[in-house]
Amino acid sequence: MLKLLHSRSQGRAPWPACLGLGVLLLASAQAWANPAAAAGGASASHAAQGARVLQPPAKPAPAAPSSSNPATPSASAKHDVAVRGYAVPIGGALKSDNEEVWGRIVALAGGKGARFVVFGTASEDPEASAKQAIEMLHRRGAVAEALPVAPKFGWVDLNKVVRDPALINKVKNARGVFFTGGSQERIVDVLMPGGHATPMLEAIWEVYRKGGVVAGTSAGAAIMSTVMFRDAPSVINIMKGKWVEGKQIDRGLGFVGPDLFVDQHFLKRGRFGRMIPLMMAKGYKLGLGVDENTAAIIHGDEVEIIGGKGALLVDLNDVKTDPTLGAFNLTQARLNYLDHGDRYNLKTRLTLPSAVKLRGDKLDPSSPDYKPYYTEPVFHLDMLGDSTISNSMNYLIDSRFAEIRGLTFDAASKAGDPVAELGFLFRIYKGRGSFAWSTDENGPEEYTVINVYLDITPVRMPIPIYSTWPGPGRSSPPAGERDGAQ
């Protein structure tokens, strides 16, 4: 596991190398569809490092409509109309004292006295969930009320309530719409059943087009793309291709437009592992993963990150895949870690770091003045762990190493699973245009990382992955001790 970063002025302890078991697992992991290549993998990797030439980002072409994208004309047609409003996906676990996020939502809607409607639709307890959000908005000077639009309200006829003129007028008279967390499929099923927008959803779009705010946390953020994860708690299952249209994947409401995919609880739950396969399947080139207690303010092509942590920007414009490997794989995915206060332009694909970062240090591996801090190698046994991807990016850019590697696999695969032994090797590496800004002005070192690259390769992880140590003088473990981890 990775330790917290310490400031340069305080002295940062080296992160543990995790090399013991990591080296053994990497040595035993074979290429999923090409075992012979695994034997020469190490030498090939070193050769590739010496010859690697990465091109600077090209201007992206407009995304073509995809027949596999489940967005319907009634939903996607909204993007043909100029949108003046603000989409605010929040990564979940939003704290009541996060003044920056709560206060900014209210300010964008007009400040003190701004009217909000709150949808507790996704929640198991929509009344309590909406009440909590209303209280937070009231504290910041807004006027908010909950609408009784939730499957868990057994006394509500949902078909009628989404067409109720009085409730629809409440939406139209609001300057902000807030969706609470829960199960995102409930929101979509109620407001856009069968892919057809209801009058209430049309009213929400009207608020948004006129310059209002559409904000949502957790499930309320998941609905922001034209495609969303409906119910996909297992990241590695998505990587293994275990997903079905309409079950794990479904339509979203599309407030961020057709070209950006958004996910939430992102760094905390390692969800970049599920985002990238979906983006590739649906033709997305840009993805934004917002972490917990953090929000992204999306207005036109501009993205601003605010709140407690940060977000990961995934750029697949230059990726390549090898279909002969027989499982999900890619090379040259481009990753940016956007910290709180950073901005990103979706059209130019340029990052503007926060003012505090610009006052700090610039870490440029191509500069003769580059003096990285970290000197210990790192190997991760769970790349999908809590914030492992962002910690790895921070460590890499401030270390003397060209790359960091790690694995992910399912040690609890069920018997009979044809892909039980399928795991994935991650290679995060520096390339052309890799650099960062860092600062310890606010305490522990904080980073904004630009243009770090990612390759993902399928590997075979033998099951069991371990067995009991045989002990002195024994060639194998005693009977009953050989099963290891299943």
Short mmCIF file of C-alpha atoms in Angstrom, two decimals:
data_model
loop_
_atom_site.label_atom_id
_atom_site.label_comp_id
_atom_site.label_asym_id
_atom_site.label_seq_id
_atom_site.Cartn_x
_atom_site.Cartn_y
_atom_site.Cartn_z
CA MET A 1 0.00 0.00 0.00
CA LEU A 2 1.14 3.53 -0.59
CA LYS A 3 1.89 5.92 2.21
CA LEU A 4 0.56 9.46 2.23
CA LEU A 5 2.77 11.97 0.49
CA HIS A 6 4.74 14.27 2.74
CA SER A 7 5.84 17.76 1.83
CA ARG A 8 9.31 18.42 0.52
CA SER A 9 9.98 20.75 3.43
CA GLN A 10 8.94 18.08 5.95
CA GLY A 11 10.80 15.29 4.18
CA ARG A 12 8.85 12.52 2.50
CA ALA A 13 9.37 8.97 3.61
CA PRO A 14 10.05 6.55 0.74
CA TRP A 15 7.03 4.48 -0.22
CA PRO A 16 7.36 0.74 0.37
CA ALA A 17 8.53 -1.15 -2.68
CA CYS A 18 6.02 -4.02 -2.38
CA LEU A 19 8.44 -6.03 -4.49
CA GLY A 20 8.58 -9.40 -2.70
CA LEU A 21 5.28 -11.01 -3.56
CA GLY A 22 4.80 -8.57 -6.41
CA VAL A 23 7.82 -9.83 -8.33
CA LEU A 24 6.76 -13.43 -7.82
CA LEU A 25 3.22 -12.75 -9.03
CA LEU A 26 4.44 -10.81 -12.03
CA ALA A 27 6.85 -13.60 -12.89
CA SER A 28 4.09 -16.19 -12.66
CA ALA A 29 1.51 -14.12 -14.55
CA GLN A 30 1.50 -15.15 -18.19
CA ALA A 31 0.15 -13.21 -21.15
CA TRP A 32 -3.53 -14.21 -21.41
CA ALA A 33 -3.53 -15.19 -25.05
CA ASN A 34 0.21 -15.43 -25.77
CA PRO A 35 2.10 -17.33 -23.04
CA ALA A 36 5.28 -17.37 -25.10
CA ALA A 37 5.41 -13.58 -25.06
CA ALA A 38 5.37 -13.55 -21.27
CA ALA A 39 8.77 -15.20 -21.09
CA GLY A 40 10.36 -12.33 -22.97
CA GLY A 41 8.21 -9.63 -21.44
CA ALA A 42 10.88 -8.10 -19.23
CA SER A 43 13.47 -7.66 -21.97
CA ALA A 44 10.83 -6.45 -24.39
CA SER A 45 9.72 -3.87 -21.86
CA HIS A 46 13.21 -2.45 -21.46
CA ALA A 47 13.67 -2.31 -25.21
CA ALA A 48 10.39 -0.52 -25.62
CA GLN A 49 11.42 2.11 -23.10
CA GLY A 50 14.49 2.95 -25.13
CA ALA A 51 12.60 3.19 -28.43
CA ARG A 52 9.35 4.71 -27.26
CA VAL A 53 8.31 7.87 -29.15
CA LEU A 54 4.95 9.32 -28.17
CA GLN A 55 3.26 11.92 -30.31
CA PRO A 56 1.76 15.11 -28.88
CA PRO A 57 -2.03 15.18 -28.71
CA ALA A 58 -3.76 15.92 -31.98
CA LYS A 59 -6.86 18.03 -32.21
CA PRO A 60 -9.74 15.57 -31.72
CA ALA A 61 -12.22 15.16 -34.53
CA PRO A 62 -15.92 15.50 -33.70
CA ALA A 63 -17.25 12.21 -32.36
CA ALA A 64 -19.43 10.32 -34.79
CA PRO A 65 -22.72 8.95 -33.52
CA SER A 66 -22.42 5.35 -32.41
CA SER A 67 -25.10 2.82 -33.12
CA SER A 68 -24.16 1.06 -29.90
CA ASN A 69 -24.78 4.15 -27.83
CA PRO A 70 -28.16 3.69 -26.15
CA ALA A 71 -28.94 7.41 -26.05
CA THR A 72 -32.26 8.01 -27.78
CA PRO A 73 -33.16 10.90 -30.08
CA SER A 74 -35.42 12.37 -27.39
CA ALA A 75 -32.47 12.61 -25.02
CA SER A 76 -29.62 13.45 -27.37
CA ALA A 77 -31.62 16.04 -29.31
CA LYS A 78 -31.22 18.34 -26.33
CA HIS A 79 -27.57 18.80 -27.28
CA ASP A 80 -28.57 20.51 -30.52
CA VAL A 81 -29.88 23.42 -28.47
CA ALA A 82 -27.37 25.80 -26.89
CA VAL A 83 -27.00 25.02 -23.20
CA ARG A 84 -26.16 27.95 -20.96
CA GLY A 85 -26.33 26.08 -17.68
CA TYR A 86 -23.96 24.26 -15.37
CA ALA A 87 -23.74 20.49 -14.91
CA VAL A 88 -22.23 19.61 -11.54
CA PRO A 89 -21.47 15.91 -11.06
CA ILE A 90 -20.38 15.23 -7.46
CA GLY A 91 -18.41 12.08 -6.73
CA GLY A 92 -20.52 10.99 -3.76
CA ALA A 93 -19.91 11.06 0.02
CA LEU A 94 -20.38 14.84 -0.04
CA LYS A 95 -19.81 16.18 3.45
CA SER A 96 -22.13 18.67 5.04
CA ASP A 97 -19.23 21.03 5.80
CA ASN A 98 -17.93 21.10 2.22
CA GLU A 99 -18.61 24.79 1.86
CA GLU A 100 -16.81 25.06 -1.46
CA VAL A 101 -19.17 22.63 -3.20
CA TRP A 102 -22.47 23.48 -1.50
CA GLY A 103 -21.79 27.21 -1.64
CA ARG A 104 -20.72 27.12 -5.28
CA ILE A 105 -23.86 25.24 -6.35
CA VAL A 106 -26.02 27.92 -4.77
CA ALA A 107 -23.88 30.75 -6.17
CA LEU A 108 -24.13 29.37 -9.71
CA ALA A 109 -27.92 29.29 -9.37
CA GLY A 110 -28.03 32.97 -8.44
CA GLY A 111 -26.94 33.08 -4.81
CA LYS A 112 -29.11 33.86 -1.82
CA GLY A 113 -32.76 33.16 -2.52
CA ALA A 114 -32.07 30.87 -5.49
CA ARG A 115 -34.82 28.27 -5.88
CA PHE A 116 -33.96 24.57 -6.01
CA VAL A 117 -36.02 21.44 -6.52
CA VAL A 118 -34.55 18.31 -4.95
CA PHE A 119 -35.09 14.79 -6.27
CA GLY A 120 -34.55 11.98 -3.75
CA THR A 121 -35.59 9.59 -6.52
CA ALA A 122 -32.51 7.35 -6.33
CA SER A 123 -32.58 6.83 -2.58
CA GLU A 124 -33.83 3.94 -0.46
CA ASP A 125 -35.25 6.61 1.84
CA PRO A 126 -36.07 9.48 -0.54
CA GLU A 127 -37.72 11.64 2.11
CA ALA A 128 -34.72 11.59 4.44
CA SER A 129 -32.22 11.95 1.60
CA ALA A 130 -34.00 14.94 0.11
CA LYS A 131 -34.45 16.52 3.53
CA GLN A 132 -30.71 16.38 4.15
CA ALA A 133 -29.91 18.01 0.80
CA ILE A 134 -32.54 20.71 1.40
CA GLU A 135 -30.99 21.54 4.75
CA MET A 136 -27.54 21.90 3.16
CA LEU A 137 -28.91 24.22 0.47
CA HIS A 138 -30.87 26.27 3.03
CA ARG A 139 -27.71 26.80 5.06
CA ARG A 140 -26.16 28.46 2.01
CA GLY A 141 -29.13 30.77 1.46
CA ALA A 142 -31.11 28.82 -1.16
CA VAL A 143 -34.83 28.11 -1.11
CA ALA A 144 -35.33 24.40 -1.74
CA GLU A 145 -38.13 21.88 -1.73
CA ALA A 146 -38.39 18.16 -2.47
CA LEU A 147 -40.59 16.74 -5.18
CA PRO A 148 -42.42 13.43 -4.46
CA VAL A 149 -40.90 11.60 -7.43
CA ALA A 150 -39.48 8.29 -6.20
CA PRO A 151 -40.24 4.59 -6.68
CA LYS A 152 -39.91 4.08 -2.93
CA PHE A 153 -42.96 6.28 -2.38
CA GLY A 154 -45.51 3.50 -2.70
CA TRP A 155 -48.39 5.97 -2.54
CA VAL A 156 -47.21 7.87 -5.64
CA ASP A 157 -48.39 7.11 -9.17
CA LEU A 158 -45.12 7.82 -10.97
CA ASN A 159 -46.74 7.91 -14.38
CA LYS A 160 -48.96 10.78 -13.22
CA VAL A 161 -46.51 12.63 -11.03
CA VAL A 162 -43.97 13.17 -13.84
CA ARG A 163 -46.81 14.81 -15.82
CA ASP A 164 -48.35 16.81 -12.98
CA PRO A 165 -48.61 20.45 -14.18
CA ALA A 166 -48.16 21.86 -10.67
CA LEU A 167 -44.94 19.92 -10.05
CA ILE A 168 -43.64 20.69 -13.52
CA ASN A 169 -44.18 24.39 -12.89
CA LYS A 170 -42.14 24.11 -9.70
CA VAL A 171 -39.28 22.72 -11.76
CA LYS A 172 -39.58 25.42 -14.42
CA ASN A 173 -39.56 28.16 -11.78
CA ALA A 174 -36.39 26.80 -10.17
CA ARG A 175 -32.83 27.92 -10.87
CA GLY A 176 -31.31 24.68 -9.67
CA VAL A 177 -32.03 20.95 -9.68
CA PHE A 178 -30.35 18.58 -7.24
CA PHE A 179 -30.34 14.76 -7.45
CA THR A 180 -29.39 12.81 -4.32
CA GLY A 181 -27.50 9.53 -4.26
CA GLY A 182 -28.80 5.98 -4.29
CA SER A 183 -29.48 3.81 -7.33
CA GLN A 184 -29.15 5.75 -10.58
CA GLU A 185 -31.42 3.40 -12.51
CA ARG A 186 -34.36 4.70 -10.48
CA ILE A 187 -33.78 8.23 -11.78
CA VAL A 188 -33.56 7.15 -15.41
CA ASP A 189 -36.46 4.70 -15.19
CA VAL A 190 -38.73 7.38 -13.72
CA LEU A 191 -37.72 10.41 -15.82
CA MET A 192 -36.93 8.65 -19.09
CA PRO A 193 -38.78 5.31 -19.15
CA GLY A 194 -37.98 3.28 -22.23
CA GLY A 195 -35.68 6.06 -23.41
CA HIS A 196 -38.50 8.61 -23.79
CA ALA A 197 -38.24 11.91 -21.95
CA THR A 198 -41.17 12.72 -19.66
CA PRO A 199 -42.59 16.25 -19.30
CA MET A 200 -40.75 16.55 -15.99
CA LEU A 201 -37.41 15.72 -17.62
CA GLU A 202 -38.20 18.24 -20.36
CA ALA A 203 -38.75 20.84 -17.63
CA ILE A 204 -35.37 20.04 -16.06
CA TRP A 205 -33.74 20.49 -19.45
CA GLU A 206 -35.50 23.84 -19.81
CA VAL A 207 -33.96 25.02 -16.53
CA TYR A 208 -30.55 23.80 -17.70
CA ARG A 209 -30.74 25.39 -21.16
CA LYS A 210 -31.72 28.75 -19.65
CA GLY A 211 -28.61 28.88 -17.47
CA GLY A 212 -29.64 26.96 -14.37
CA VAL A 213 -27.73 24.34 -12.41
CA VAL A 214 -28.23 20.59 -12.62
CA ALA A 215 -26.23 18.98 -9.82
CA GLY A 216 -26.16 15.45 -8.49
CA THR A 217 -24.13 13.37 -6.08
CA SER A 218 -23.18 9.71 -6.51
CA ALA A 219 -26.15 8.26 -8.44
CA GLY A 220 -27.09 11.84 -9.27
CA ALA A 221 -23.70 12.21 -10.98
CA ALA A 222 -23.89 8.87 -12.79
CA ILE A 223 -26.88 10.04 -14.84
CA MET A 224 -24.98 13.00 -16.30
CA SER A 225 -23.63 11.13 -19.37
CA THR A 226 -25.65 9.82 -22.30
CA VAL A 227 -24.47 6.35 -21.21
CA MET A 228 -24.10 5.28 -17.59
CA PHE A 229 -23.30 2.33 -15.40
CA ARG A 230 -26.69 1.14 -14.26
CA ASP A 231 -25.62 -1.49 -11.74
CA ALA A 232 -21.98 -2.55 -11.98
CA PRO A 233 -20.35 -2.84 -8.55
CA SER A 234 -17.58 -5.20 -9.72
CA VAL A 235 -14.90 -3.30 -11.61
CA ILE A 236 -12.94 -6.36 -12.66
CA ASN A 237 -16.05 -8.03 -14.06
CA ILE A 238 -16.48 -5.08 -16.43
CA MET A 239 -12.83 -5.46 -17.45
CA LYS A 240 -13.49 -9.16 -18.12
CA GLY A 241 -16.40 -8.25 -20.38
CA LYS A 242 -19.10 -9.45 -17.97
CA TRP A 243 -21.68 -6.81 -18.72
CA VAL A 244 -25.02 -6.72 -20.48
CA GLU A 245 -26.73 -3.78 -22.12
CA GLY A 246 -29.70 -2.71 -20.00
CA LYS A 247 -28.41 -4.45 -16.89
CA GLN A 248 -24.92 -3.21 -16.03
CA ILE A 249 -24.96 -0.50 -18.75
CA ASP A 250 -27.84 1.76 -19.71
CA ARG A 251 -28.89 5.19 -20.95
CA GLY A 252 -28.09 8.27 -18.93
CA LEU A 253 -29.78 11.65 -19.09
CA GLY A 254 -26.91 13.30 -20.97
CA PHE A 255 -26.49 16.67 -19.25
CA VAL A 256 -22.73 16.76 -19.95
CA GLY A 257 -23.25 16.16 -23.65
CA PRO A 258 -22.57 13.19 -25.93
CA ASP A 259 -18.77 13.35 -25.96
CA LEU A 260 -17.85 13.12 -22.26
CA PHE A 261 -18.33 10.10 -20.01
CA VAL A 262 -18.63 10.76 -16.26
CA ASP A 263 -18.29 8.35 -13.34
CA GLN A 264 -18.28 8.84 -9.55
CA HIS A 265 -16.77 7.44 -6.32
CA PHE A 266 -13.95 7.22 -8.78
CA LEU A 267 -10.54 7.13 -7.12
CA LYS A 268 -11.87 5.68 -3.87
CA ARG A 269 -13.26 2.61 -5.67
CA GLY A 270 -10.74 2.24 -8.49
CA ARG A 271 -13.38 2.81 -11.13
CA PHE A 272 -11.01 3.80 -13.90
CA GLY A 273 -10.88 0.03 -14.47
CA ARG A 274 -14.53 0.00 -15.50
CA MET A 275 -14.60 3.41 -17.17
CA ILE A 276 -12.02 2.65 -19.86
CA PRO A 277 -13.62 -0.54 -21.24
CA LEU A 278 -17.00 1.18 -21.43
CA MET A 279 -15.52 4.25 -23.12
CA MET A 280 -13.91 2.04 -25.75
CA ALA A 281 -17.10 0.04 -26.30
CA LYS A 282 -19.20 3.19 -26.73
CA GLY A 283 -16.74 5.32 -28.67
CA TYR A 284 -15.99 7.91 -25.98
CA LYS A 285 -12.62 9.64 -26.22
CA LEU A 286 -12.76 11.63 -22.97
CA GLY A 287 -13.83 10.46 -19.53
CA LEU A 288 -13.98 12.31 -16.22
CA GLY A 289 -13.90 10.35 -12.98
CA VAL A 290 -14.85 12.49 -9.96
CA ASP A 291 -13.72 11.37 -6.54
CA GLU A 292 -15.72 11.47 -3.32
CA ASN A 293 -16.48 14.80 -1.62
CA THR A 294 -15.44 16.48 -4.87
CA ALA A 295 -17.36 18.15 -7.70
CA ALA A 296 -16.73 19.01 -11.33
CA ILE A 297 -18.34 22.17 -12.65
CA ILE A 298 -18.93 21.69 -16.37
CA HIS A 299 -19.94 24.73 -18.38
CA GLY A 300 -19.60 24.43 -22.14
CA ASP A 301 -16.08 23.11 -22.80
CA GLU A 302 -14.74 24.21 -19.42
CA VAL A 303 -14.32 21.87 -16.46
CA GLU A 304 -13.35 23.07 -12.99
CA ILE A 305 -12.62 20.74 -10.07
CA ILE A 306 -13.63 21.87 -6.58
CA GLY A 307 -14.02 20.29 -3.17
CA GLY A 308 -12.06 17.86 -1.07
CA LYS A 309 -9.99 15.89 -3.57
CA GLY A 310 -9.66 15.66 -7.35
CA ALA A 311 -10.65 13.93 -10.56
CA LEU A 312 -9.03 11.76 -13.22
CA LEU A 313 -9.29 12.84 -16.85
CA VAL A 314 -8.95 9.85 -19.21
CA ASP A 315 -8.03 10.61 -22.83
CA LEU A 316 -8.36 7.72 -25.31
CA ASN A 317 -7.71 9.69 -28.50
CA ASP A 318 -4.44 7.86 -29.20
CA VAL A 319 -5.09 4.39 -27.77
CA LYS A 320 -4.32 1.17 -29.59
CA THR A 321 -5.54 -2.36 -28.92
CA ASP A 322 -4.46 -5.86 -29.93
CA PRO A 323 -7.47 -8.04 -30.78
CA THR A 324 -5.28 -11.16 -30.90
CA LEU A 325 -4.91 -11.12 -27.11
CA GLY A 326 -8.50 -12.29 -26.68
CA ALA A 327 -9.32 -10.00 -23.77
CA PHE A 328 -9.53 -6.31 -22.95
CA ASN A 329 -6.25 -4.48 -23.54
CA LEU A 330 -4.93 -1.10 -24.61
CA THR A 331 -1.79 0.99 -24.92
CA GLN A 332 -1.15 4.73 -24.76
CA ALA A 333 -4.16 5.87 -22.78
CA ARG A 334 -3.39 9.37 -21.54
CA LEU A 335 -4.16 10.28 -17.91
CA ASN A 336 -4.36 13.68 -16.21
CA TYR A 337 -4.90 14.06 -12.49
CA LEU A 338 -6.83 17.27 -11.85
CA ASP A 339 -6.62 18.46 -8.27
CA HIS A 340 -9.07 20.82 -6.59
CA GLY A 341 -8.91 24.25 -8.18
CA ASP A 342 -7.62 22.96 -11.52
CA ARG A 343 -9.39 23.61 -14.82
CA TYR A 344 -9.50 21.62 -18.06
CA ASN A 345 -10.75 22.55 -21.54
CA LEU A 346 -12.50 19.68 -23.32
CA LYS A 347 -11.89 21.17 -26.76
CA THR A 348 -8.21 22.15 -26.50
CA ARG A 349 -7.42 19.36 -24.00
CA LEU A 350 -5.30 21.78 -22.00
CA THR A 351 -5.05 21.98 -18.21
CA LEU A 352 -4.82 25.18 -16.20
CA PRO A 353 -3.59 24.39 -12.67
CA SER A 354 -4.80 26.29 -9.65
CA ALA A 355 -3.02 29.44 -8.53
CA VAL A 356 -1.50 27.65 -5.55
CA LYS A 357 0.05 25.05 -7.89
CA LEU A 358 1.51 27.72 -10.13
CA ARG A 359 3.22 29.18 -7.07
CA GLY A 360 4.73 25.76 -6.34
CA ASP A 361 7.18 23.53 -8.21
CA LYS A 362 7.00 22.35 -11.80
CA LEU A 363 8.21 18.78 -12.25
CA ASP A 364 9.34 18.22 -15.83
CA PRO A 365 11.28 14.98 -16.48
CA SER A 366 12.67 16.47 -19.72
CA SER A 367 14.19 19.45 -17.90
CA PRO A 368 17.85 19.46 -16.76
CA ASP A 369 16.60 20.95 -13.48
CA TYR A 370 14.33 17.95 -12.77
CA LYS A 371 15.18 16.59 -9.32
CA PRO A 372 12.67 13.87 -8.37
CA TYR A 373 12.24 13.01 -4.74
CA TYR A 374 11.34 9.32 -4.67
CA THR A 375 14.00 6.65 -5.20
CA GLU A 376 12.32 3.36 -4.20
CA PRO A 377 10.64 1.13 -6.81
CA VAL A 378 6.94 0.39 -6.44
CA PHE A 379 4.80 -2.56 -7.51
CA HIS A 380 1.09 -2.70 -6.67
CA LEU A 381 -0.81 -5.90 -6.00
CA ASP A 382 -4.17 -4.15 -6.43
CA MET A 383 -4.22 -1.34 -8.95
CA LEU A 384 -7.96 -0.94 -8.36
CA GLY A 385 -7.42 -0.11 -4.69
CA ASP A 386 -8.37 3.09 -2.90
CA SER A 387 -6.70 5.97 -4.81
CA THR A 388 -3.92 3.68 -6.05
CA ILE A 389 -4.04 5.10 -9.58
CA SER A 390 -3.73 8.75 -8.52
CA ASN A 391 -1.11 7.96 -5.87
CA SER A 392 0.88 6.07 -8.51
CA MET A 393 0.73 9.00 -10.90
CA ASN A 394 1.92 11.38 -8.19
CA TYR A 395 4.72 9.05 -7.17
CA LEU A 396 5.82 8.36 -10.73
CA ILE A 397 6.13 11.99 -11.77
CA ASP A 398 8.23 12.76 -8.67
CA SER A 399 10.47 9.69 -8.90
CA ARG A 400 13.53 8.63 -10.88
CA PHE A 401 11.64 5.74 -12.49
CA ALA A 402 10.22 5.61 -15.99
CA GLU A 403 7.26 3.45 -15.01
CA ILE A 404 5.23 1.83 -12.26
CA ARG A 405 3.52 -1.53 -12.62
CA GLY A 406 0.73 -3.33 -10.83
CA LEU A 407 -1.85 -6.07 -11.09
CA THR A 408 -5.51 -6.67 -10.54
CA PHE A 409 -7.19 -10.06 -10.36
CA ASP A 410 -10.09 -11.82 -8.72
CA ALA A 411 -8.83 -14.24 -6.06
CA ALA A 412 -12.40 -15.31 -5.27
CA SER A 413 -13.53 -16.40 -8.74
CA LYS A 414 -16.29 -19.00 -8.75
CA ALA A 415 -15.70 -22.58 -9.87
CA GLY A 416 -16.45 -23.08 -13.54
CA ASP A 417 -15.80 -19.46 -14.47
CA PRO A 418 -14.08 -19.61 -17.89
CA VAL A 419 -12.18 -16.40 -17.15
CA ALA A 420 -11.42 -17.13 -13.49
CA GLU A 421 -7.68 -16.82 -14.10
CA LEU A 422 -7.91 -13.65 -16.18
CA GLY A 423 -6.11 -10.77 -14.54
CA PHE A 424 -4.64 -7.53 -15.83
CA LEU A 425 -1.19 -5.97 -15.73
CA PHE A 426 -1.07 -2.16 -15.56
CA ARG A 427 1.90 -0.16 -16.73
CA ILE A 428 1.88 3.56 -15.89
CA TYR A 429 4.74 5.44 -17.50
CA LYS A 430 6.23 8.77 -18.42
CA GLY A 431 6.26 9.86 -22.05
CA ARG A 432 6.31 12.92 -24.24
CA GLY A 433 4.66 15.82 -22.46
CA SER A 434 4.65 14.24 -18.98
CA PHE A 435 5.00 16.83 -16.24
CA ALA A 436 3.33 18.08 -13.08
CA TRP A 437 2.93 20.92 -10.66
CA SER A 438 3.26 20.34 -6.93
CA THR A 439 2.88 22.37 -3.77
CA ASP A 440 2.98 21.92 -0.02
CA GLU A 441 1.46 25.33 0.63
CA ASN A 442 -1.67 23.78 2.15
CA GLY A 443 0.11 21.01 4.05
CA PRO A 444 1.02 17.61 2.55
CA GLU A 445 2.32 17.62 -1.02
CA GLU A 446 -0.42 18.01 -3.63
CA TYR A 447 0.01 17.32 -7.34
CA THR A 448 -1.52 18.15 -10.69
CA VAL A 449 -0.23 15.55 -13.14
CA ILE A 450 -0.32 15.94 -16.91
CA ASN A 451 0.14 13.33 -19.65
CA VAL A 452 1.02 10.16 -17.81
CA TYR A 453 0.40 7.08 -19.96
CA LEU A 454 -1.29 3.77 -19.25
CA ASP A 455 -1.08 0.32 -20.85
CA ILE A 456 -3.32 -2.55 -19.73
CA THR A 457 -2.45 -6.13 -20.70
CA PRO A 458 -4.40 -9.31 -19.92
CA VAL A 459 -2.40 -11.87 -17.94
CA ARG A 460 -3.04 -15.29 -16.49
CA MET A 461 -3.18 -15.42 -12.68
CA PRO A 462 -3.04 -19.10 -11.65
CA ILE A 463 -5.57 -20.17 -9.04
CA PRO A 464 -4.73 -20.83 -6.30
CA ILE A 465 -2.23 -18.01 -6.25
CA TYR A 466 -0.54 -19.39 -3.12
CA SER A 467 -0.24 -22.53 -1.01
CA THR A 468 1.17 -23.43 2.40
CA TRP A 469 4.94 -23.21 2.68
CA PRO A 470 6.26 -26.82 2.68
CA GLY A 471 8.73 -26.37 5.52
CA PRO A 472 12.24 -27.81 5.90
CA GLY A 473 12.76 -31.22 4.37
CA ARG A 474 9.34 -31.42 2.69
CA SER A 475 8.88 -31.18 -1.04
CA SER A 476 5.17 -30.32 -0.81
CA PRO A 477 2.67 -29.18 1.82
CA PRO A 478 0.91 -31.82 3.91
CA ALA A 479 -2.41 -33.08 2.60
CA GLY A 480 -5.23 -30.67 3.35
CA GLU A 481 -2.93 -27.65 3.25
CA ARG A 482 -2.53 -27.32 -0.51
CA ASP A 483 -5.67 -25.50 -1.51
CA GLY A 484 -4.47 -21.93 -1.03
CA ALA A 485 -6.70 -19.02 -1.92
CA GLN A 486 -9.68 -19.66 -4.14
#
